């Protein structure tokens, strides 16, 4: 069987790297003697994982500890993703499995949170009978009331989107954290209208979080010994916060500087950069501070200007290349660059697909997230364009994109051989407790023998080997 047939999301990276993107996460135990237990599973992007930490914090105040064992749970939440059809199907399949637990424990409350809740709203209650609670991404403060309604025997829904909500004052309960690296949301929503994308509909209007609340959250993380933060937003470069009295304005480059200055031992990362908005000011700020990692996730989506226009990305191939050239000019060839690519968007020709491959040759991405186009109801593309590329063609083009990326990743990784890299240790490698795993500045996973080093240490590692997704080396004292 064609190995790609069943996948709509493929990347060429190790599980360690992939954990920063699309996958599933389950809550860990918190045992503080609360009377009820919450189990959360999170799907989709890092923003969703970050939201689950906010949800846990709100539920903690409401008398819930978290559990990693669904059988122990009084309340089960699935924090869901709608980005592609497959993401929603995964959640529906999971609800089917959860039905089995609910039959054994009928009082178990089942809630659907996040983007699928927002997209399907009340109809989710009719479609999936076991669901008691449907809560959109801007309505989590209402969870205590909604849980009360469900406790009173009703079904409950709140999918109101907000223009202001940033949960700025809520301290997230860190879930699945390695204690070294944390994610901090700096904004919510998205005001771009990429024609393929459901996010503006599920997450609402873009709004930026109070810069000082971001700094306070990062300071608290430093006090707890965290060594790395990733600032999160769908389009971080359009971050713009104005104080209530209008006297203070902070843009993304300035926020980056404020966070970098908190502690020189704290690594600062960010995601996602939008090619239309990334400024030279951001690149110079990255250059100025050693602790801002030299790595940029700059999703291109396509290498062809006509397709980019249909996608409503508001940049063309030349603009994108100009931004990559600026990165290389200001930050040098060492700066890591990654991308997202979509194959088989509406009307894409074979030549236009070749333009994506040639862009990949030009940029030399360190890695990419690669997808075939999945039409999402309600989006501009679904309303205006025909999803006319046959599935086999989308998958064949995707396979070519993946192959190109594998070659490029390997070539980029080979360049790292023979050099010493500063690695922040995140834990043991997946394969052995005698080896440690961490990431270098460019976000690449590096594996090496543990010697006397431990999680949270910065270690200089001489890299002597690599695979497509990983660097292998040896600590040098
Ligand atoms: N805000 C980010 C993207 C968030 S969604 C940005 O603008 O780059 C993550 C990725 O999912 C997108 O970059 C895109 O490559 C992919 N994606 C989004 N909608 C999709 C769809 N309908 N079909 C296939 N892939 C999609
Ligand atoms: Fe979606 Fe485009 Fe917004 Fe990214 S920038 S979340 S792809 S609409
Ligand atoms: Fe993220 Fe999926 Fe929503 S990618 S913003 S959880 S649709």
Coordinates of C-alpha atoms and ligand atoms in Angstrom, one line a residue:
X1 CA 0.0 0.0 0.0
X2 CA 1.1 3.5 -0.7
X3 CA 2.5 4.6 2.7
X4 CA 1.1 8.1 2.3
X5 CA -2.5 7.1 1.5
X6 CA -3.7 7.2 5.1
X7 CA -1.9 10.3 6.2
X8 CA -2.8 13.9 5.8
X9 CA -0.1 15.2 8.0
X10 CA 3.4 14.1 7.5
X11 CA 6.7 15.5 8.7
X12 CA 10.2 14.3 8.6
X13 CA 11.1 15.0 12.1
X14 CA 11.7 13.0 15.2
X15 CA 8.9 12.6 17.9
X16 CA 10.8 15.1 20.0
X17 CA 10.6 17.8 17.4
X18 CA 7.1 16.9 16.3
X19 CA 5.9 17.5 19.9
X20 CA 6.1 21.2 19.1
X21 CA 3.4 20.8 16.5
X22 CA 0.4 18.7 15.6
X23 CA -0.2 15.7 17.8
X24 CA -2.2 14.6 20.8
X25 CA -1.4 15.3 24.4
X26 CA -3.0 14.0 27.6
X27 CA -3.0 15.7 30.9
X28 CA -0.6 14.6 33.7
X29 CA -1.6 14.0 37.3
X30 CA -2.0 16.8 39.7
X31 CA -2.9 15.5 43.2
X32 CA -3.8 18.3 45.5
X33 CA -6.8 16.6 47.2
X34 CA -9.5 18.2 45.1
X35 CA -12.8 16.4 45.1
X36 CA -13.2 15.8 41.3
X37 CA -10.9 14.8 38.5
X38 CA -10.5 16.3 35.1
X39 CA -9.0 14.5 32.1
X40 CA -8.0 16.6 29.0
X41 CA -6.8 15.4 25.6
X42 CA -5.6 18.1 23.3
X43 CA -5.4 18.0 19.5
X44 CA -4.0 20.3 16.9
X45 CA -1.6 23.2 17.3
X46 CA 0.4 24.5 20.2
X47 CA -2.1 27.2 20.8
X48 CA -4.6 24.5 21.8
X49 CA -2.1 22.8 24.2
X50 CA -1.5 26.2 25.7
X51 CA -5.3 26.7 26.1
X52 CA -5.6 23.4 27.9
X53 CA -3.3 24.8 30.5
X54 CA -5.6 27.7 30.9
X55 CA -8.7 25.4 31.1
X56 CA -6.9 23.3 33.8
X57 CA -6.2 26.4 35.8
X58 CA -9.9 27.5 35.6
X59 CA -11.1 24.0 36.5
X60 CA -8.5 23.8 39.4
X61 CA -10.2 26.8 41.0
X62 CA -13.5 25.0 40.5
X63 CA -12.3 22.0 42.5
X64 CA -10.8 19.7 39.9
X65 CA -7.4 18.0 39.9
X66 CA -6.2 16.6 36.6
X67 CA -5.7 12.9 35.9
X68 CA -3.9 11.0 33.1
X69 CA -6.3 8.0 33.6
X70 CA -9.6 8.5 31.8
X71 CA -11.2 5.8 34.1
X72 CA -10.6 8.0 37.1
X73 CA -12.1 11.1 35.4
X74 CA -15.4 12.8 36.5
X75 CA -15.0 15.2 33.5
X76 CA -13.4 14.4 30.1
X77 CA -12.5 17.2 27.8
X78 CA -11.3 16.9 24.2
X79 CA -9.7 20.2 23.1
X80 CA -10.1 19.8 19.4
X81 CA -8.8 20.9 16.0
X82 CA -10.6 21.6 12.7
X83 CA -7.7 22.4 10.5
X84 CA -8.2 19.5 8.2
X85 CA -11.0 17.0 7.8
X86 CA -8.8 14.2 9.2
X87 CA -8.3 16.2 12.4
X88 CA -12.1 16.3 13.0
X89 CA -12.5 12.6 12.1
X90 CA -9.9 11.7 14.7
X91 CA -11.9 13.4 17.4
X92 CA -15.1 11.7 16.2
X93 CA -13.4 8.3 16.4
X94 CA -12.1 9.2 19.9
X95 CA -15.6 10.1 21.0
X96 CA -16.7 6.6 19.9
X97 CA -14.1 5.1 22.1
X98 CA -14.9 7.3 25.1
X99 CA -18.5 6.1 24.8
X100 CA -17.2 2.8 26.1
X101 CA -15.9 4.5 29.3
X102 CA -19.1 6.5 29.7
X103 CA -21.2 3.3 29.6
X104 CA -19.3 2.0 32.5
X105 CA -19.6 5.3 34.3
X106 CA -22.7 7.1 33.2
X107 CA -22.2 10.2 35.4
X108 CA -19.0 11.0 33.5
X109 CA -19.3 14.5 31.8
X110 CA -18.0 14.7 28.2
X111 CA -17.0 18.1 26.9
X112 CA -15.8 19.2 23.4
X113 CA -13.6 22.3 23.5
X114 CA -11.6 24.3 21.0
X115 CA -11.9 24.8 17.3
X116 CA -14.3 21.9 16.4
X117 CA -16.6 23.1 19.2
X118 CA -16.5 26.6 17.7
X119 CA -17.1 25.4 14.1
X120 CA -19.9 23.0 14.8
X121 CA -21.5 24.8 17.7
X122 CA -24.8 23.3 19.0
X123 CA -25.1 20.9 16.1
X124 CA -22.3 18.9 17.7
X125 CA -24.7 17.9 20.5
X126 CA -27.1 16.4 17.9
X127 CA -24.3 14.7 15.9
X128 CA -22.5 13.2 18.9
X129 CA -25.0 12.1 21.5
X130 CA -22.5 11.5 24.3
X131 CA -21.3 15.1 24.3
X132 CA -22.7 17.1 27.3
X133 CA -20.7 20.3 26.8
X134 CA -19.6 22.4 23.8
X135 CA -17.2 25.3 24.6
X136 CA -15.4 27.5 22.1
X137 CA -11.9 28.9 22.6
X138 CA -13.0 32.3 24.0
X139 CA -15.6 31.0 26.5
X140 CA -13.4 29.1 29.0
X141 CA -14.0 31.5 31.8
X142 CA -17.6 30.4 31.7
X143 CA -16.7 26.7 32.3
X144 CA -17.7 26.8 36.0
X145 CA -21.2 27.9 35.1
X146 CA -21.4 25.4 32.2
X147 CA -20.3 22.5 34.4
X148 CA -23.0 23.6 36.9
X149 CA -25.6 23.4 34.2
X150 CA -24.4 20.0 33.2
X151 CA -24.4 18.9 36.9
X152 CA -28.0 20.0 37.0
X153 CA -28.9 17.6 34.2
X154 CA -28.8 19.9 31.2
X155 CA -26.5 20.1 28.1
X156 CA -24.5 23.3 27.9
X157 CA -23.0 25.4 25.0
X158 CA -21.0 28.6 24.9
X159 CA -19.3 29.4 21.6
X160 CA -19.3 33.2 21.9
X161 CA -16.2 34.7 20.3
X162 CA -14.7 37.7 21.9
X163 CA -12.7 40.7 20.6
X164 CA -10.9 41.2 23.9
X165 CA -10.4 37.9 25.7
X166 CA -6.7 37.0 26.1
X167 CA -6.9 35.2 29.4
X168 CA -4.0 37.5 30.4
X169 CA -4.6 37.2 34.1
X170 CA -4.9 33.4 34.3
X171 CA -1.7 31.6 35.3
X172 CA -1.7 28.4 33.3
X173 CA -1.3 25.0 35.1
X174 CA 1.7 23.6 33.1
X175 CA 0.7 20.2 31.7
X176 CA 3.1 17.7 30.1
X177 CA 5.8 20.1 30.8
X178 CA 9.4 18.9 30.9
X179 CA 10.1 21.8 33.4
X180 CA 12.6 23.3 30.9
X181 CA 10.6 24.7 28.0
X182 CA 7.2 26.4 28.2
X183 CA 4.8 28.0 25.7
X184 CA 3.3 31.4 26.3
X185 CA 0.4 32.8 24.2
X186 CA 1.0 36.4 23.2
X187 CA -2.1 36.8 21.0
X188 CA -5.3 35.1 20.0
X189 CA -7.3 34.7 16.8
X190 CA -6.3 35.7 13.2
X191 CA -7.3 38.6 11.0
X192 CA -5.8 37.1 7.8
X193 CA -8.2 35.3 5.5
X194 CA -6.1 32.7 3.9
X195 CA -8.7 31.1 1.6
X196 CA -8.0 27.5 2.7
X197 CA -8.0 28.2 6.5
X198 CA -10.7 27.6 9.1
X199 CA -8.8 29.4 11.9
X200 CA -10.3 32.9 11.5
X201 CA -13.7 31.2 11.9
X202 CA -12.8 29.1 14.9
X203 CA -10.6 31.5 16.8
X204 CA -12.1 34.9 15.9
X205 CA -10.5 38.3 15.5
X206 CA -6.9 38.9 16.3
X207 CA -6.1 40.5 19.6
X208 CA -2.8 41.0 21.4
X209 CA -2.2 40.3 25.0
X210 CA -1.0 42.9 27.5
X211 CA 2.8 43.0 27.1
X212 CA 3.4 43.3 30.8
X213 CA 1.3 40.3 31.6
X214 CA 3.5 38.3 29.1
X215 CA 6.7 39.6 30.8
X216 CA 5.3 38.7 34.3
X217 CA 4.4 35.1 33.1
X218 CA 7.9 34.7 31.7
X219 CA 9.5 36.0 34.9
X220 CA 7.5 33.5 36.9
X221 CA 8.7 30.7 34.6
X222 CA 12.3 31.8 35.1
X223 CA 11.7 31.8 38.8
X224 CA 10.6 28.2 38.5
X225 CA 13.8 27.4 36.6
X226 CA 12.4 27.2 33.1
X227 CA 15.2 27.7 30.5
X228 CA 13.2 28.3 27.3
X229 CA 10.0 30.0 26.3
X230 CA 8.2 30.0 22.9
X231 CA 6.0 33.0 22.3
X232 CA 2.9 31.8 20.4
X233 CA 0.5 33.4 18.0
X234 CA -1.0 32.5 14.5
X235 CA 0.9 35.6 13.2
X236 CA 3.3 36.9 15.8
X237 CA 4.6 39.6 13.6
X238 CA 1.3 41.5 13.7
X239 CA 1.5 41.6 17.5
X240 CA 0.5 45.1 18.6
X241 CA -0.5 46.0 22.1
X242 CA -1.6 49.4 23.2
X243 CA -2.1 50.2 26.9
X244 CA -5.6 51.2 28.0
X245 CA -4.6 54.9 28.4
X246 CA -3.1 54.8 24.9
X247 CA 0.3 56.0 26.1
X248 CA 2.3 52.8 25.5
X249 CA 2.5 50.8 22.3
X250 CA 4.5 47.6 21.9
X251 CA 5.1 45.8 18.6
X252 CA 6.5 42.3 18.2
X253 CA 10.2 43.3 17.9
X254 CA 9.8 45.3 21.1
X255 CA 8.1 42.5 22.9
X256 CA 10.8 40.1 21.8
X257 CA 13.4 42.5 23.2
X258 CA 11.4 42.8 26.5
X259 CA 11.3 39.0 26.9
X260 CA 15.0 38.5 25.9
X261 CA 16.1 41.0 28.5
X262 CA 14.4 39.1 31.4
X263 CA 17.3 36.7 31.7
X264 CA 20.3 36.1 29.4
X265 CA 20.1 32.4 30.3
X266 CA 16.5 32.1 29.0
X267 CA 16.2 31.0 25.4
X268 CA 13.4 32.8 23.5
X269 CA 11.6 31.3 20.5
X270 CA 8.5 32.3 18.7
X271 CA 6.0 30.9 16.2
X272 CA 4.4 31.5 13.7
X273 CA 6.0 34.2 11.5
X274 CA 3.9 35.3 8.5
X275 CA 6.0 36.1 5.4
X276 CA 3.9 39.2 4.7
X277 CA 4.6 40.7 8.1
X278 CA 8.1 39.7 9.3
X279 CA 10.1 42.9 9.5
X280 CA 13.8 43.6 9.4
X281 CA 13.3 45.1 12.8
X282 CA 12.5 41.6 14.1
X283 CA 15.5 40.2 12.4
X284 CA 17.8 42.8 13.8
X285 CA 16.4 42.2 17.3
X286 CA 17.1 38.5 16.9
X287 CA 20.6 39.3 15.9
X288 CA 21.1 41.7 18.8
X289 CA 20.3 39.1 21.5
X290 CA 22.2 35.8 21.8
X291 CA 19.4 34.2 23.7
X292 CA 16.8 34.7 20.9
X293 CA 17.1 31.5 19.0
X294 CA 18.2 31.8 15.4
X295 CA 15.3 29.9 13.9
X296 CA 12.2 31.0 12.0
X297 CA 9.1 29.1 11.1
X298 CA 8.1 30.9 7.9
X299 CA 5.3 29.0 6.2
X300 CA 5.3 29.5 2.4
X301 CA 2.3 27.2 1.6
X302 CA 3.2 27.3 -2.1
X303 CA 6.1 28.5 -4.3
X304 CA 3.8 29.8 -7.1
X305 CA 2.5 33.3 -7.2
X306 CA -0.8 32.5 -8.8
X307 CA -1.6 29.8 -6.3
X308 CA -0.5 32.1 -3.4
X309 CA -2.9 34.7 -4.7
X310 CA -5.7 32.2 -4.8
X311 CA -4.7 31.2 -1.3
X312 CA -5.0 34.9 -0.4
X313 CA -1.7 34.8 1.4
X314 CA -1.1 38.4 0.2
X315 CA 2.5 37.9 -0.8
X316 CA 4.0 36.4 -3.9
X317 CA 7.0 34.2 -4.6
X318 CA 9.3 37.2 -5.1
X319 CA 8.2 38.8 -1.8
X320 CA 8.8 35.5 0.0
X321 CA 12.3 35.1 -1.5
X322 CA 13.0 38.7 -0.5
X323 CA 12.2 37.9 3.1
X324 CA 14.4 34.7 3.0
X325 CA 17.2 36.8 1.5
X326 CA 16.8 39.3 4.4
X327 CA 17.0 36.5 6.9
X328 CA 20.2 35.2 5.3
X329 CA 21.7 38.7 5.0
X330 CA 21.0 39.8 8.6
X331 CA 21.2 36.5 10.4
X332 CA 23.4 34.5 8.1
X333 CA 23.2 31.0 6.7
X334 CA 23.2 29.5 10.2
X335 CA 19.6 30.7 10.9
X336 CA 17.2 27.7 10.8
X337 CA 14.2 28.1 8.5
X338 CA 11.1 25.8 8.4
X339 CA 7.9 25.9 6.4
X340 CA 4.4 24.6 6.0
X341 CA 3.4 23.4 2.5
X342 CA 0.1 22.5 1.0
X343 CA 0.0 20.3 -2.1
X344 CA -2.9 20.2 -4.6
X345 CA -4.7 23.5 -3.8
X346 CA -7.6 24.3 -6.1
X347 CA -6.5 24.5 -9.8
X348 CA -2.8 24.0 -9.0
X349 CA -1.1 22.8 -12.2
X350 CA 1.9 20.5 -12.5
X351 CA 4.2 23.5 -13.3
X352 CA 2.9 25.4 -10.3
X353 CA 3.7 22.4 -8.1
X354 CA 7.2 22.4 -9.6
X355 CA 7.5 26.0 -8.4
X356 CA 6.9 24.8 -4.8
X357 CA 9.8 22.2 -5.3
X358 CA 12.1 24.9 -6.7
X359 CA 11.3 27.3 -3.9
X360 CA 12.3 24.5 -1.5
X361 CA 15.6 24.1 -3.4
X362 CA 16.1 27.9 -3.1
X363 CA 15.4 28.2 0.6
X364 CA 16.9 25.0 1.8
X365 CA 14.5 24.5 4.7
X366 CA 15.7 22.6 7.7
X367 CA 12.3 20.9 7.9
X368 CA 8.7 21.4 7.0
X369 CA 5.2 20.4 7.9
X370 CA 3.6 19.1 4.7
X371 CA -0.1 18.5 3.9
X372 CA -2.4 17.9 1.0
X373 CA -5.2 20.4 0.7
X374 CA -8.4 19.5 2.6
X375 CA -11.4 21.7 1.9
X376 CA -12.9 23.2 5.0
X377 CA -16.6 24.2 5.0
X378 CA -17.2 28.0 5.1
X379 CA -13.8 29.0 4.1
X380 CA -13.3 31.4 1.1
X381 CA -11.9 28.5 -1.0
X382 CA -14.8 26.3 -0.2
X383 CA -17.2 29.0 -1.3
X384 CA -15.4 30.3 -4.4
X385 CA -13.1 27.7 -5.7
X386 CA -13.5 24.1 -6.9
X387 CA -11.5 21.5 -5.0
X388 CA -10.6 20.0 -8.4
X389 CA -7.3 18.2 -7.9
X390 CA -7.9 14.4 -7.6
X391 CA -6.8 12.9 -4.3
X392 CA -4.2 10.7 -5.9
X393 CA -2.6 13.7 -7.6
X394 CA -2.6 15.7 -4.3
X395 CA -0.9 12.7 -2.6
X396 CA 1.7 12.2 -5.3
X397 CA 2.6 15.9 -5.2
X398 CA 2.8 15.7 -1.4
X399 CA 5.1 12.7 -1.7
X400 CA 7.4 14.7 -4.0
X401 CA 7.4 17.6 -1.6
X402 CA 8.2 15.2 1.3
X403 CA 11.0 13.6 -0.7
X404 CA 12.5 17.0 -1.5
X405 CA 12.3 18.0 2.2
X406 CA 14.0 14.8 3.3
X407 CA 16.9 15.5 0.9
X408 CA 17.2 19.1 2.0
X409 CA 16.9 18.2 5.8
X410 CA 19.7 15.7 5.4
X411 CA 21.9 18.1 3.5
X412 CA 21.3 20.9 6.1
X413 CA 22.0 18.4 8.9
X414 CA 25.2 17.3 7.3
X415 CA 26.5 20.8 7.4
X416 CA 26.1 20.7 11.2
X417 CA 28.6 17.8 11.5
X418 CA 32.0 18.8 12.8
X419 CA 30.8 21.8 14.8
X420 CA 30.1 22.3 18.4
X421 CA 26.4 23.2 19.2
X422 CA 25.0 24.7 22.4
X423 CA 22.2 22.3 23.4
X424 CA 19.5 22.8 26.0
X425 CA 18.8 19.4 27.5
X426 CA 15.1 18.5 27.7
X427 CA 15.3 14.9 29.0
X428 CA 16.4 11.4 28.1
X429 CA 16.4 10.4 24.5
X430 CA 13.4 8.2 23.5
X431 CA 15.7 5.2 23.0
X432 CA 17.9 5.2 26.1
X433 CA 18.3 6.6 29.6
X434 CA 22.0 6.6 29.0
X435 CA 21.5 9.4 26.4
X436 CA 20.2 12.9 26.6
X437 CA 18.1 14.8 24.1
X438 CA 17.9 18.5 23.6
X439 CA 17.7 21.1 20.9
X440 CA 20.3 23.5 19.5
X441 CA 19.6 27.1 18.7
X442 CA 18.2 26.2 15.2
X443 CA 15.6 23.9 16.9
X444 CA 17.2 20.7 15.8
X445 CA 17.2 17.7 18.1
X446 CA 20.6 16.6 19.3
X447 CA 21.3 13.3 21.0
X448 CA 24.4 12.5 23.0
X449 CA 25.7 10.3 25.9
X450 CA 24.6 11.7 29.2
X451 CA 27.9 11.6 31.2
X452 CA 27.2 13.9 34.2
X453 CA 24.7 16.2 32.4
X454 CA 21.0 16.5 33.2
X455 CA 17.8 18.0 32.1
X456 CA 17.9 21.8 32.0
X457 CA 21.7 22.0 31.4
X458 CA 23.2 23.9 28.5
X459 CA 25.8 21.5 27.0
X460 CA 28.3 22.1 24.3
X461 CA 27.9 19.1 22.0
X462 CA 30.3 18.2 19.1
X463 CA 28.1 16.8 16.4
X464 CA 29.7 13.8 14.5
X465 CA 26.7 12.2 12.7
X466 CA 23.1 12.9 11.6
X467 CA 19.9 11.4 10.2
X468 CA 17.1 13.3 8.4
X469 CA 15.6 14.4 11.7
X470 CA 18.4 14.3 14.3
X471 CA 21.9 15.3 15.1
X472 CA 24.2 12.9 17.1
X473 CA 27.2 14.1 19.0
X474 CA 29.3 14.0 22.1
X475 CA 29.5 16.5 25.0
X476 CA 32.7 18.5 25.2
X477 CA 33.5 20.0 28.6
Ligands
LIG1 N1 -0.9 30.7 11.2 C1 -0.1 29.8 10.5 C2 -0.8 28.5 10.2 C3 -1.6 27.8 11.1 S1 -2.4 26.3 10.5 C4 0.4 30.4 9.2 O1 -0.3 31.3 8.7 O2 1.3 30.0 8.7 C5 -1.0 25.3 10.2 C6 -0.9 24.8 8.8 O3 -1.9 24.0 8.4 C7 -0.9 25.9 7.8 O4 0.3 26.6 7.7 C8 -1.2 25.1 6.5 O5 0.0 24.7 5.9 C9 -2.0 23.9 7.0 N2 -3.4 24.1 6.6 C10 -4.3 25.0 7.0 N3 -5.5 24.8 6.5 C11 -5.3 23.7 5.7 C12 -6.2 23.0 4.8 N4 -7.5 23.4 4.6 N5 -5.7 21.9 4.1 C13 -4.5 21.5 4.3 N6 -3.6 22.1 5.1 C14 -4.0 23.2 5.8
LIG2 FE1 -4.9 30.5 8.9 FE2 -3.7 32.3 7.3 FE3 -4.4 32.9 9.8 FE4 -2.4 31.2 9.4 S1 -2.4 33.4 8.8 S2 -4.1 31.0 10.9 S3 -3.1 30.1 7.6 S4 -5.8 32.5 8.1
LIG3 FE1 -4.9 25.2 16.1 FE2 -6.3 23.4 14.8 FE3 -7.5 25.4 15.9 S1 -4.4 24.1 14.2 S2 -6.1 27.1 16.0 S3 -6.4 23.8 17.0 S4 -8.0 24.5 14.0

